[in-house]
XYZ file of C-alpha atoms in Angstrom:
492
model
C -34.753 8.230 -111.418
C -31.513 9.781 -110.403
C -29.764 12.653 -111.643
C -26.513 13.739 -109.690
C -24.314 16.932 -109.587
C -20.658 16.137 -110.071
C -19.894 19.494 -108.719
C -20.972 18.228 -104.936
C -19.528 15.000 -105.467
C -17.154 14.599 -102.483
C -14.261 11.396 -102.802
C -14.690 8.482 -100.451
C -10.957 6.623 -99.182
C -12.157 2.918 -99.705
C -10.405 -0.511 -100.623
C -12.870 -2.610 -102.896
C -10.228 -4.125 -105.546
C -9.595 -3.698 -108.630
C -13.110 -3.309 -109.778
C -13.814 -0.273 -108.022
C -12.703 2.871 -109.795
C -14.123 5.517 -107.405
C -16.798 6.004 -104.667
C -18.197 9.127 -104.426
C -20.912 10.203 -101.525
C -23.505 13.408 -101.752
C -24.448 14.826 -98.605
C -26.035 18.243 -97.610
C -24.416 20.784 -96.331
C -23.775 21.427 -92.640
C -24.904 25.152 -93.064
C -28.361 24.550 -93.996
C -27.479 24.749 -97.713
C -30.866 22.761 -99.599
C -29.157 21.150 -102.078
C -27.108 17.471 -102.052
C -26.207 16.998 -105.517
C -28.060 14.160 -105.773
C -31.531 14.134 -106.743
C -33.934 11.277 -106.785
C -37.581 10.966 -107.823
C -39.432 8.182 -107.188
C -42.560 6.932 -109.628
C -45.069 4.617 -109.725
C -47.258 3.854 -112.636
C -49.609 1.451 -111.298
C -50.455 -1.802 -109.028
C -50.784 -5.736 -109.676
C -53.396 -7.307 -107.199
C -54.359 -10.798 -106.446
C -57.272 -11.937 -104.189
C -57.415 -15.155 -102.580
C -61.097 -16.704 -102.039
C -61.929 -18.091 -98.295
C -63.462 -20.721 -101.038
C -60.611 -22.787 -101.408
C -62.444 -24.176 -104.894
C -62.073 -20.716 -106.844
C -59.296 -19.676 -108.187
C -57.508 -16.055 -106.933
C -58.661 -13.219 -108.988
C -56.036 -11.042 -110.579
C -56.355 -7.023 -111.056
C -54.397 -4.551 -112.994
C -54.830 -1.177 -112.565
C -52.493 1.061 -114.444
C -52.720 5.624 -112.715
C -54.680 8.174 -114.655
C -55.884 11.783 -114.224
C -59.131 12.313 -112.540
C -61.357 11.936 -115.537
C -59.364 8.341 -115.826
C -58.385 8.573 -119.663
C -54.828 9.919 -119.244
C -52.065 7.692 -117.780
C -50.217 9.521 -114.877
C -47.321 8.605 -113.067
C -47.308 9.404 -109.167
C -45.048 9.861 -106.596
C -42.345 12.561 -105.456
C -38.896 14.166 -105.927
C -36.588 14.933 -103.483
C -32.720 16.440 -102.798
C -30.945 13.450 -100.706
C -28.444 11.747 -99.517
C -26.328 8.675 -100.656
C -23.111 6.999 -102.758
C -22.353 6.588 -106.127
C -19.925 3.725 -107.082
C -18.410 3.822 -110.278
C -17.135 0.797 -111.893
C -13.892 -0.086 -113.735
C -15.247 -0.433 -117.044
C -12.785 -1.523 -118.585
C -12.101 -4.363 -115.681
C -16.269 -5.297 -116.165
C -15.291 -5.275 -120.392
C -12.333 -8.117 -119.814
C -14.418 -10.014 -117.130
C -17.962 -10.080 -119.292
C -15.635 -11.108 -122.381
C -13.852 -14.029 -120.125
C -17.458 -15.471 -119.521
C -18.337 -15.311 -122.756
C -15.474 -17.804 -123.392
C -16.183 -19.337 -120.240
C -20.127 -19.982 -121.238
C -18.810 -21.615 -124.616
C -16.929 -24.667 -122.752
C -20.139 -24.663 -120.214
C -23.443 -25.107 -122.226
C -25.362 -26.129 -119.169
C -24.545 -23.299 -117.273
C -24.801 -21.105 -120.733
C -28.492 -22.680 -121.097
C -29.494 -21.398 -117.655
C -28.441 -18.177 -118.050
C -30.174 -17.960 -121.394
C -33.573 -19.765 -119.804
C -32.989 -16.764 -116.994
C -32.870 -14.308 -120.665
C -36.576 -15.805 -121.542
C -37.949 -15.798 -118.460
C -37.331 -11.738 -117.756
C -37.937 -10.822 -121.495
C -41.398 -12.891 -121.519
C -42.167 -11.030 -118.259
C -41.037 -7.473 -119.346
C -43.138 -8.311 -122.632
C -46.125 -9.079 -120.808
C -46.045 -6.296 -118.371
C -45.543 -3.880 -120.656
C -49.369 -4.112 -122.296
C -50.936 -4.136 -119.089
C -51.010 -8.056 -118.197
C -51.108 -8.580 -114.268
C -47.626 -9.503 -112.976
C -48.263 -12.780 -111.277
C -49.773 -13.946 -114.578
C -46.728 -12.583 -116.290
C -44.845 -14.278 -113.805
C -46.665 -17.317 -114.267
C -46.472 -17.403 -118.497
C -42.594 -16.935 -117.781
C -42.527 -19.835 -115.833
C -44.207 -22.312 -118.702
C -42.300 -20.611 -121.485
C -38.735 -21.173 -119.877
C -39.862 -25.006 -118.935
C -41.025 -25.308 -122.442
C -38.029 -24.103 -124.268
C -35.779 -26.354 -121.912
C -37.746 -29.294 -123.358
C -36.216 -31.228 -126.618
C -39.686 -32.505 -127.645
C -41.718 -29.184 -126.407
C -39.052 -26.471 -127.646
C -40.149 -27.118 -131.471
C -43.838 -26.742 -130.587
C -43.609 -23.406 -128.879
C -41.228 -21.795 -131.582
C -44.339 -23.373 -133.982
C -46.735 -21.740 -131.885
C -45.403 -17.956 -131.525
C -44.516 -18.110 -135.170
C -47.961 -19.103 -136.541
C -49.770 -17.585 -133.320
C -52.060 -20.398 -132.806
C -53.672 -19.449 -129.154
C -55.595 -23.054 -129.253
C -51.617 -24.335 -129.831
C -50.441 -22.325 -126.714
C -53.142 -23.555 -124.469
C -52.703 -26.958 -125.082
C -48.535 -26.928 -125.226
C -48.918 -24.749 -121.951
C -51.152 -27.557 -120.073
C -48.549 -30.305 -121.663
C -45.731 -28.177 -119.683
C -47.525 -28.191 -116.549
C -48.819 -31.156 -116.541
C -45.299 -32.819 -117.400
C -42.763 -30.374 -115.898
C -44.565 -28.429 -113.577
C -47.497 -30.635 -112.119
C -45.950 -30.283 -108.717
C -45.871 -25.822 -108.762
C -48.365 -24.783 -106.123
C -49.081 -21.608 -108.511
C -49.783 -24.155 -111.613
C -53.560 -25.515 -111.884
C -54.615 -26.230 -114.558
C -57.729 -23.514 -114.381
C -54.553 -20.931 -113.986
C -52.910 -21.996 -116.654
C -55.525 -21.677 -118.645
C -56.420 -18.665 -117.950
C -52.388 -17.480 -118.240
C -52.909 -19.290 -121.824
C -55.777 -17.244 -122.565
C -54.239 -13.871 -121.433
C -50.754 -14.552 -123.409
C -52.456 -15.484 -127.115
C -52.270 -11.353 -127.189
C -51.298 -11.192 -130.905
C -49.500 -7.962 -129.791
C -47.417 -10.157 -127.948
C -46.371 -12.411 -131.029
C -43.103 -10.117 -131.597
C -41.630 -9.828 -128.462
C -42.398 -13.584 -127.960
C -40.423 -14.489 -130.988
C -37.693 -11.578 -130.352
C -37.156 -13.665 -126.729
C -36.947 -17.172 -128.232
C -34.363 -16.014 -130.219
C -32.166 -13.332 -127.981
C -29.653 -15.417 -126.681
C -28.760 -16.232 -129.761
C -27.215 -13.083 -130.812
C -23.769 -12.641 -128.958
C -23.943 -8.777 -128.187
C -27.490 -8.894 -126.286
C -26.249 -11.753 -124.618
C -23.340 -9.830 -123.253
C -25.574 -7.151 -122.442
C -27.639 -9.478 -120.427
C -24.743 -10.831 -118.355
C -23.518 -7.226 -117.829
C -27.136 -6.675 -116.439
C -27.534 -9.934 -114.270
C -23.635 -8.408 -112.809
C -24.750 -5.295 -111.798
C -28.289 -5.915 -110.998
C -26.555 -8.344 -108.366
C -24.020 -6.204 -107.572
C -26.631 -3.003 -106.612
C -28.738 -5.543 -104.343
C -25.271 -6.268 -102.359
C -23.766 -2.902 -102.138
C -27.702 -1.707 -100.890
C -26.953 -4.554 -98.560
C -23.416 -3.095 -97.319
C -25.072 0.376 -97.321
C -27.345 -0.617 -94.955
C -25.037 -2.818 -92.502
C -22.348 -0.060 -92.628
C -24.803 3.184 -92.039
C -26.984 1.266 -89.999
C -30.065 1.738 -91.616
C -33.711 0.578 -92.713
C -33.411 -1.222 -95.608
C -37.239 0.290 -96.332
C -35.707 3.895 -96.593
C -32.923 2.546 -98.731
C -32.704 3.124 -102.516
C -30.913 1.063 -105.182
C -30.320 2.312 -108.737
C -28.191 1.369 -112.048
C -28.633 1.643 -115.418
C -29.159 -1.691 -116.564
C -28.708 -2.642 -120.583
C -31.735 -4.752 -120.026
C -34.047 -1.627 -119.344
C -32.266 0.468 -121.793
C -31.275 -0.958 -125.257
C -27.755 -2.421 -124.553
C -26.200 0.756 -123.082
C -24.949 1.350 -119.129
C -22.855 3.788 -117.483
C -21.259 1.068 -115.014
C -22.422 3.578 -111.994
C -24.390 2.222 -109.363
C -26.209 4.538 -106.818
C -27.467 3.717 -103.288
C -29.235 6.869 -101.636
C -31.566 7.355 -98.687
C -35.708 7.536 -99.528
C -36.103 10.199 -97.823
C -35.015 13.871 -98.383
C -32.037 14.751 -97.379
C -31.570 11.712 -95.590
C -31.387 10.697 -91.919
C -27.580 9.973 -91.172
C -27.084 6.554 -92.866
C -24.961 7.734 -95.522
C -23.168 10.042 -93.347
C -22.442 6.673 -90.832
C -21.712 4.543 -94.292
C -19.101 7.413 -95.449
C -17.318 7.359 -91.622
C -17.378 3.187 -91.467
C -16.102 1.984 -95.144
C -13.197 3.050 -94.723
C -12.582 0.739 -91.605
C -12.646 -2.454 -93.472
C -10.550 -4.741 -95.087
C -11.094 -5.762 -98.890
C -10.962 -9.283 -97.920
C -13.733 -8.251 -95.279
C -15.764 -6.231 -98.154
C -15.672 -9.200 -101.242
C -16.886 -11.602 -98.256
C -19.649 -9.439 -97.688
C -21.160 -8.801 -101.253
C -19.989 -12.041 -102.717
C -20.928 -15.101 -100.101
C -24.039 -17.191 -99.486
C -24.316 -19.426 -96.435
C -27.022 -21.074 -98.392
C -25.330 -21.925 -101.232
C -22.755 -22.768 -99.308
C -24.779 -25.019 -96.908
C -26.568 -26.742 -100.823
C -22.248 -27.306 -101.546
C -21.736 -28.988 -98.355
C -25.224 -30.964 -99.307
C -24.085 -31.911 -102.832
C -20.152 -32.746 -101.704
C -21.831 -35.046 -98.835
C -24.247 -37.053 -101.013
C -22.237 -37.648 -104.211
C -19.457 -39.159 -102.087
C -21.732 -42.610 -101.822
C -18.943 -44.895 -101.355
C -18.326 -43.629 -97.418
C -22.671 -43.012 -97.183
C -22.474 -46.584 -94.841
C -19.880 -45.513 -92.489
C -21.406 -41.932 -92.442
C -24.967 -43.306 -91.262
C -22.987 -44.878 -88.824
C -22.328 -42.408 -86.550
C -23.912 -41.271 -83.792
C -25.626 -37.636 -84.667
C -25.782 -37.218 -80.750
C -21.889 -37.709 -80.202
C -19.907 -34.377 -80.769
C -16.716 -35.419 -81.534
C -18.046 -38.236 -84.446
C -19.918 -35.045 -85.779
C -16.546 -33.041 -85.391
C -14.490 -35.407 -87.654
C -17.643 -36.181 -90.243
C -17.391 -32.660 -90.659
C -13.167 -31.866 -91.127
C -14.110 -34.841 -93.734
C -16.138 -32.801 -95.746
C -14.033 -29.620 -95.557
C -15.948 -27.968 -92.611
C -14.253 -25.647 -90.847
C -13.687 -26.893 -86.682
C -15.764 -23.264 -85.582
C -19.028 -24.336 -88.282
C -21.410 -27.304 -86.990
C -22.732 -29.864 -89.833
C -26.357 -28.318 -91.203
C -29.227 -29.585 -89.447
C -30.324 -30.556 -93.048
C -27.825 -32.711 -93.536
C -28.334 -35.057 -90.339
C -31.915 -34.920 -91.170
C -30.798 -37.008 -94.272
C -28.659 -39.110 -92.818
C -30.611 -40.081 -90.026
C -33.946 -39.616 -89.589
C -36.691 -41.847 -91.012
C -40.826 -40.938 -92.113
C -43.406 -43.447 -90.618
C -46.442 -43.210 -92.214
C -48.968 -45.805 -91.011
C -47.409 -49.178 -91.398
C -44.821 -47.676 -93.822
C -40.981 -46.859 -92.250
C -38.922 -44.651 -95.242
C -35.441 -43.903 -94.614
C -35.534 -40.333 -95.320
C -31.615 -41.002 -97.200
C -33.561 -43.232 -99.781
C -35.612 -40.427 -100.421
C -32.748 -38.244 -101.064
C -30.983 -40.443 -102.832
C -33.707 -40.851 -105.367
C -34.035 -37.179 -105.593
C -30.588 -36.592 -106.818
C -31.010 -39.331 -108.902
C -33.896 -37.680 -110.550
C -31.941 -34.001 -110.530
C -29.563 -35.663 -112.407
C -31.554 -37.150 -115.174
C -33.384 -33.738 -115.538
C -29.910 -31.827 -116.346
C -28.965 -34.126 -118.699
C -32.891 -33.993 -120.165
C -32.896 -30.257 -120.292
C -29.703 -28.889 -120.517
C -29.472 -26.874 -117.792
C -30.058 -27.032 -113.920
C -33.928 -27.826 -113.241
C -35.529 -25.002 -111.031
C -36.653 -26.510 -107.752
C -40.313 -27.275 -108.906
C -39.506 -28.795 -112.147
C -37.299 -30.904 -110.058
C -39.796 -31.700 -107.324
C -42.443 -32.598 -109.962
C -40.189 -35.102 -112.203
C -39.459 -36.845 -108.549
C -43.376 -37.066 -108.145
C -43.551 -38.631 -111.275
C -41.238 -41.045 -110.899
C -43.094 -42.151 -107.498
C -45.933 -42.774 -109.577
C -43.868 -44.560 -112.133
C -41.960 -46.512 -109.762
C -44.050 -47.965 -106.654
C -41.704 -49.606 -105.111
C -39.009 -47.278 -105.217
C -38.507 -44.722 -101.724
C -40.508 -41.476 -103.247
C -43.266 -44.249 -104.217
C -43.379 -46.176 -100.945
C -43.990 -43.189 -99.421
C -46.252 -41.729 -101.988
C -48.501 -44.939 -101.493
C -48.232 -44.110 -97.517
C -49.499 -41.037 -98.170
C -52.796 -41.894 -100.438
C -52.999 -44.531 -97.812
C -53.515 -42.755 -94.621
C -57.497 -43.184 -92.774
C -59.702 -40.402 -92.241
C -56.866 -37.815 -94.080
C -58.200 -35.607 -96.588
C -57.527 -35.777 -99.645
C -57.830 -32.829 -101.458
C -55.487 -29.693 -103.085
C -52.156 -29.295 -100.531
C -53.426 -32.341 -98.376
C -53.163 -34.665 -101.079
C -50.715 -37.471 -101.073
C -48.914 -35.817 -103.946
C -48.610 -32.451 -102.698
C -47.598 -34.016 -99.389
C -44.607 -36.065 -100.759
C -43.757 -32.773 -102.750
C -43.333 -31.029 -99.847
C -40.733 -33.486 -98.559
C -38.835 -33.919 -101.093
C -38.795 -29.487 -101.721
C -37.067 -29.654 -98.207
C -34.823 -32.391 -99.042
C -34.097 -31.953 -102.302
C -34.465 -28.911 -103.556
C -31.462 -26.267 -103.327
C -31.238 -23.684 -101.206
C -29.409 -21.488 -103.354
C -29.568 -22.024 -107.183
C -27.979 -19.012 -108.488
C -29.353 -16.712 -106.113
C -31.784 -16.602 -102.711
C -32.902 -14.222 -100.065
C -29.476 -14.925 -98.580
C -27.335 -12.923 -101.256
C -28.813 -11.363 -104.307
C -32.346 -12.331 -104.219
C -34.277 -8.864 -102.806
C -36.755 -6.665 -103.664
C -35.444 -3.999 -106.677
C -36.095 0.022 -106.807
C -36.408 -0.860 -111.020
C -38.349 -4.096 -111.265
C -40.812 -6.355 -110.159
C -39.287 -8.897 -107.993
C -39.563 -11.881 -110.009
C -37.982 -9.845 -113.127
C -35.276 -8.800 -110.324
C -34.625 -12.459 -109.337
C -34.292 -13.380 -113.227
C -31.507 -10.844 -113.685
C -29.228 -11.405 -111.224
C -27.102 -14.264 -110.937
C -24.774 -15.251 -107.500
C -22.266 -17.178 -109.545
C -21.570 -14.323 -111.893
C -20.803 -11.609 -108.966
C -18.960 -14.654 -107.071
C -16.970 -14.744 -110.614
C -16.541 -11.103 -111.000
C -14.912 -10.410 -107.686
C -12.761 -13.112 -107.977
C -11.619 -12.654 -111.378
């Protein structure tokens, strides 16, 4: 929670853009006065635990526990409040109005991309729903998972909508094993015991509501501009933390991110995002912050908050492997000569200073022996896209990376003699090689082809706007934020 006193607001000289309309910083006063302007308490209302077995036959046990008073019938929130330090940048709302409009528009001619976003809408509004009556986050997390894979699913979609309206529980267990074992057979997270027991945890009937409400909430075209106004400045907040801390020189640990989000509060915002120190009255980061930002460029600054190596590196990937008519001469080269590598790369748009991703010579040129079996690691590739491809135009939308690395599984077992089934045979096929969970020939071909073929960067990673939020759990935090829509926004 933060609650700021204009009255010790002090200007900060910066060049953002456009979308800027003033940055303000709160800092104490050099005379010992006790007082910042900017207050900030920090609460926590309980913990989500789960426990691993050295028994790698039983499943990981999940705990809730939710603070109380000391005679544990009274819910109590815990932590502290402090006077500190930190920014406050306020938004051009009237620049975030146009932009979230011109998407709108945008979306229309774009259903696929439209479709993830509103799969992204599910996913944090099952979640939120779930959370909210006590049910342990990675479950949550979990549920969300099944519910967004269902919904993406022409023959499934009908069956879920049949089974939150009538709230059948027997229904949702067996549509939620159909899901897994179809779309997500491949998700390390996914047994079939879990999902189960995820099945049994979601037939809540006080859940039925919300569950329907979330089906349905993309639908409606004001809470799905309130949702892309949230996924912008969710983003946003997690790269301006990101600048606080590179500029001030800081510990991201003692560093505080915090917006009003229409998500968290019934459609409404204040377009003011605030990045303060943990700590009270801070330890000199936003003081260095203050003295740096106005040293760099704009050009510098939009670089900063809105690039992703990895999704640029997953670009470079995706330019390389759809251009299949030059994929002979390519896997000609040789990956030890420089100067082939040089040109191979001003071919794809590479700049002379960047070398070619180590994941993209991988494809091109290295090769799996398993036993007897020789797999050109490119035919594996090759059939992964292949299989991307047929899942977009399936679903709708882009597949996440397990629901892409499980459909490729599939097809090895469909196809034998194709590259992913070669090598899936290979696999099953290796002497004296257990069998079992992650060591079986499945899970092993999985794991190649979630290093080959899976993105980097879908719309978001670790990279750029994928971090650990002040206001959410992280999974709800990776659900509303979106790469493509800041990379939009400060380009717009």
């Amino acid at each position: 929670m933060i609650k700021p006193d204009s009255a010790f607001a002090r200007p900060v000289q910066a060049d953002f853009g456009g979308w800027l309309a003033q940055l303000d910083s709160f800092v104490g006063q050099s005379l010992g006065g006790r007082l910042t302007g900017l207050a900030m308490a920090r609460l926590f209302w309980g913990a989500d635990a789960e426990l691993k077995m050295q028994d790698r036959t039983l499943e990981p046990a999940v705990f809730s526990q939710r603070f109380s008073d000391t005679t544990g019938t009274t819910p109590m929130l815990h932590g502290y409040h402090v006077q500190t330090e930190g920014v406050q940048f306020r938004l051009d709302t009237s620049r975030v109005d146009a932009f979230i409009a011109a998407e709108i528009e945008h979306l229309t001619e774009n259903p696929e991309t439209r479709r993830w976003h509103a799969g992204q809408m599910l996913r944090y509004m099952v979640e939120d729903a779930a959370q909210a009556i006590g049910i342990n986050g990675f479950e949550a997390r979990r549920g969300a998972d099944l519910f967004v894979s269902a919904a993406a699913d022409p023959a499934l979609r009908p069956r879920l909508l049949e089974a939150i309206r009538f709230w059948d529980g027997g229904g949702l267990a067996r549509l939620l094993e159909e899901v897994r074992a179809s779309r997500l057979s491949q998700h390390p997270l996914m047994t079939q015991t879990r999902v189960a027991r995820v099945a049994a945890t979601l037939a809540d009937r006080r859940l039925q509501p919300a569950f329907q409400d979330a089906v349905r909430a993309a639908e409606s075209p004001t809470r799905f501009s309130a949702w892309l106004r949230t996924c912008l400045l969710n983003g946003l907040t997690a790269r301006l933390k990101d600048l606080f801390v590179h500029l001030g020189r800081g510990d991201d640990r003692q560093v505080i991110g915090h917006v009003r989000l229409p998500a968290q509060f019934d459609g409404t915002t204040d377009d003011v995002i605030t990045v303060c120190e943990a700590g009270a009255y801070g330890d000199g980061t936003t003081r260095a912050f203050v003295e740096r930002i106005g040293q760099v460029s704009t050009e510098w600054m939009n670089d900063f908050v809105g690039l992703c190596p990895n999704a640029e590196e997953d670009a470079l990937l995706r330019t390389a492997l759809g251009r299949r008519e030059r994929h002979v001469e390519w896997r000609r080269i040789d990956p030890n000569d420089p100067a082939a590598l040089a040109t191979w790369a001003l071919e794809l748009g590479q700049t002379p200073d960047r070398p070619l991703p180590a994941s993209l010579l991988r494809i091109f040129f290295d090769t799996e022996r398993i036993g007897g079996e020789r797999i050109e690691l490119y035919d594996l590739a090759i059939a992964a896209a292949q299989a991307e491809a047929r899942l977009r135009q399936e679903m709708g939308r882009q597949p996440s990376a397990w629901e892409h690395v499980s459909a490729v599984i599939a097809a090895a077992e469909a196809e034998p003699r194709s590259a992913p089934g070669r090598l899936l045979a290979a696999y099953g096929a290796l002497e004296d090689a257990s069998q079992e969970g992650s060591l079986s020939a499945e899970s092993r071909l999985a794991d190649q082809v979630y290093r080959l073929g899976a993105h980097l960067c879908v719309d978001g990673c670790q990279a750029c706007v994928h971090h650990s939020s002040d206001l959410m759990s992280e999974t709800m935090a990776e659900a509303s934020t979106s790469r493509r829509l800041l990379q939009r926004f400060l380009a717009s």
